[in-house]
Rosetta silent file (secondary structure, phi, psi, omega in degrees, C-alpha in Angstrom):
SEQUENCE: XXXXXXXXXXXXXXXXXXXXXXXXXXXXXXXXXXXXXXXXXXXXXXXXXXXXXXXXXXXXXXXXXXXXXXXXXXXXXXXXXXXXXXXXXXXXXXXX
SCORE:     score description
SCORE:     0.000 S_00000001
   1 L     0.000  127.174 -178.431    1.892   33.598   67.499 S_00000001
   2 L   -84.669  176.168 -174.034   -1.241   31.656   66.623 S_00000001
   3 H   -64.783  -36.810 -179.566   -1.987   29.841   63.365 S_00000001
   4 H   -66.101  -43.109  178.409   -4.089   32.658   61.887 S_00000001
   5 H   -64.943  -39.488  177.683   -1.340   35.216   62.445 S_00000001
   6 H   -63.725  -41.479  179.377    1.249   32.866   60.944 S_00000001
   7 H   -64.051  -41.631  178.428   -0.940   32.320   57.872 S_00000001
   8 H   -64.938  -42.107  179.287   -1.395   36.082   57.423 S_00000001
   9 H   -65.775  -39.654  177.485    2.332   36.694   57.781 S_00000001
  10 H   -65.220  -40.918  177.697    3.125   33.938   55.284 S_00000001
  11 H   -62.459  -42.848  178.601    0.603   35.408   52.844 S_00000001
  12 H   -63.504  -41.228  178.546    2.165   38.855   53.252 S_00000001
  13 H   -63.338  -41.102  178.427    5.644   37.439   52.661 S_00000001
  14 H   -64.524  -41.883  178.804    4.455   35.727   49.454 S_00000001
  15 H   -64.932  -39.019  179.108    2.850   38.942   48.204 S_00000001
  16 H   -68.974  -35.006  177.212    6.015   40.904   48.932 S_00000001
  17 H   -65.946  -37.932  175.856    8.145   38.325   47.134 S_00000001
  18 H   -64.237  -42.610  178.334    5.874   38.680   44.081 S_00000001
  19 H   -63.905  -37.878  178.738    6.203   42.463   44.286 S_00000001
  20 H   -64.174  -35.632  176.756    9.993   42.148   44.524 S_00000001
  21 H   -64.691  -39.875  177.992   10.040   40.155   41.287 S_00000001
  22 H   -66.291  -41.721  179.325    8.097   42.926   39.572 S_00000001
  23 H   -63.989  -37.002  176.932   10.430   45.584   40.963 S_00000001
  24 H   -62.468  -39.052  176.242   13.398   43.575   39.683 S_00000001
  25 H   -63.467  -40.992  177.253   11.826   43.628   36.217 S_00000001
  26 H   -65.032  -37.669  178.303   11.422   47.408   36.441 S_00000001
  27 H   -63.527  -43.253  178.007   15.061   47.724   37.533 S_00000001
  28 H   -62.894  -38.901  177.712   16.174   45.723   34.506 S_00000001
  29 H   -64.185  -38.644  178.116   14.027   47.938   32.269 S_00000001
  30 H   -66.176  -36.923  177.411   15.664   51.037   33.772 S_00000001
  31 H   -65.891  -40.495  177.015   19.108   49.587   33.059 S_00000001
  32 H   -63.567  -42.155  177.647   18.087   48.954   29.442 S_00000001
  33 H   -58.976  -41.430  178.843   16.790   52.540   29.222 S_00000001
  34 H   -64.068  -41.774  179.046   20.151   53.767   30.463 S_00000001
  35 H   -65.868  -40.076  176.964   22.003   51.687   27.874 S_00000001
  36 H   -64.171  -38.543  177.346   19.744   52.977   25.088 S_00000001
  37 H   -61.276  -39.708  177.111   20.425   56.498   26.335 S_00000001
  38 H   -62.524  -43.375  179.884   24.165   55.925   26.011 S_00000001
  39 H   -64.143  -41.666  179.539   23.687   54.711   22.433 S_00000001
  40 H   -66.733  -41.733  178.516   21.519   57.710   21.544 S_00000001
  41 H   -62.782  -42.757  178.365   24.002   60.132   23.133 S_00000001
  42 H   -62.261  -45.099  178.953   26.852   58.530   21.230 S_00000001
  43 H   -63.993  -34.572 -179.259   24.908   58.720   17.984 S_00000001
  44 H   -73.225  -38.366 -176.478   24.009   62.337   18.614 S_00000001
  45 H   -93.402  -23.380 -173.280   27.502   63.570   19.446 S_00000001
  46 H   -88.911  -16.040 -178.305   29.666   61.266   17.308 S_00000001
  47 L   -67.778  157.596  178.490   28.064   61.939   13.939 S_00000001
  48 L   -61.287  -53.783  169.437   29.689   64.244   11.428 S_00000001
  49 L   -86.361  101.601 -175.326   26.751   66.637   11.553 S_00000001
  50 L   -61.643  126.198  178.170   26.436   66.707   15.339 S_00000001
  51 L  -100.678   95.252 -175.244   22.811   66.378   16.468 S_00000001
  52 H   -61.055  -39.517 -178.632   22.807   68.265   19.731 S_00000001
  53 H   -61.208  -45.048  179.153   19.188   67.378   20.522 S_00000001
  54 H   -65.077  -37.913  178.580   19.859   63.628   20.273 S_00000001
  55 H   -63.506  -44.644  179.276   22.976   63.960   22.391 S_00000001
  56 H   -67.853  -41.130  177.084   21.143   65.825   25.149 S_00000001
  57 H   -60.465  -42.492  178.463   18.201   63.406   24.961 S_00000001
  58 H   -63.060  -42.248  177.792   20.616   60.486   25.281 S_00000001
  59 H   -64.033  -42.253  178.660   22.307   61.995   28.315 S_00000001
  60 H   -60.766  -46.402  179.476   18.908   62.633   29.911 S_00000001
  61 H   -63.434  -38.526  178.995   17.787   59.034   29.293 S_00000001
  62 H   -63.164  -48.003 -178.596   21.064   57.695   30.660 S_00000001
  63 H   -66.615  -42.914 -179.631   20.839   59.721   33.868 S_00000001
  64 H   -64.660  -42.309  178.764   17.116   58.993   34.333 S_00000001
  65 H   -64.709  -41.550  179.063   17.618   55.259   33.748 S_00000001
  66 H   -65.448  -43.344  179.860   20.545   55.106   36.138 S_00000001
  67 H   -64.080  -42.718  179.125   18.668   57.024   38.850 S_00000001
  68 H   -64.259  -42.432  178.871   15.601   54.811   38.478 S_00000001
  69 H   -62.799  -37.209  178.594   17.727   51.649   38.628 S_00000001
  70 H   -66.304  -41.854  179.220   19.393   52.933   41.808 S_00000001
  71 H   -66.033  -44.087  178.508   16.024   53.630   43.454 S_00000001
  72 H   -64.218  -38.131  177.379   14.648   50.240   42.414 S_00000001
  73 H   -62.331  -40.796  177.153   17.821   48.557   43.676 S_00000001
  74 H   -64.687  -40.861  177.432   17.418   50.234   47.058 S_00000001
  75 H   -63.257  -39.714  177.342   13.794   49.119   47.183 S_00000001
  76 H   -63.696  -43.369 -179.335   14.822   45.557   46.370 S_00000001
  77 H   -61.168  -48.391 -178.904   17.466   45.561   49.090 S_00000001
  78 H   -68.599  -37.561  179.045   15.063   46.831   51.740 S_00000001
  79 H   -65.888  -42.066  178.077   12.242   44.573   50.553 S_00000001
  80 H   -64.012  -38.387  177.910   14.391   41.451   50.665 S_00000001
  81 H   -64.454  -39.947  179.126   15.519   42.350   54.160 S_00000001
  82 H   -64.663  -44.184  178.627   11.885   42.784   55.221 S_00000001
  83 H   -64.232  -39.443  178.395   10.864   39.402   53.775 S_00000001
  84 H   -61.308  -40.745  177.894   13.849   37.781   55.467 S_00000001
  85 H   -64.339  -40.178  178.330   12.719   39.205   58.819 S_00000001
  86 H   -62.175  -44.428 -178.699    9.198   37.874   58.242 S_00000001
  87 H   -68.099  -32.440  175.666   10.506   34.422   57.443 S_00000001
  88 H   -65.761  -39.609  177.874   12.745   34.495   60.521 S_00000001
  89 H   -65.236  -41.203  179.164    9.722   35.300   62.678 S_00000001
  90 H   -67.230  -35.283 -178.936    7.790   32.463   61.061 S_00000001
  91 H   -77.513  -13.375  178.914   10.700   30.086   61.535 S_00000001
  92 L    95.205  -15.867  179.461   10.977   30.938   65.201 S_00000001
  93 L   -94.390  117.827 -179.407   14.531   32.221   65.082 S_00000001
  94 L   -90.612  119.559 -178.719   14.581   35.930   65.795 S_00000001
  95 L  -125.940  134.300 -177.853   17.408   37.659   64.005 S_00000001
  96 L   -89.421    0.000    0.000   17.917   41.453   64.001 S_00000001
């Protein structure tokens, strides 16, 4: 691998690491959304005059937040593995 290819690969690894940080922020936001959904669902179903709409909205937000966090987590796992492979190639040690 020549110097130009190594520089391009290093640049790509840096860009992917930046993207992974952003995805981690989105994952954290999805977890917060899920927690807010739990609070809304509890408030909707636990009140004396039960607010069915708030309860259903809370359940929807909880499920959507959890699903989004799972997808972002999978993306983070695969992205980190990809960056690790790039860095192994740059370091000269080939690891599968």
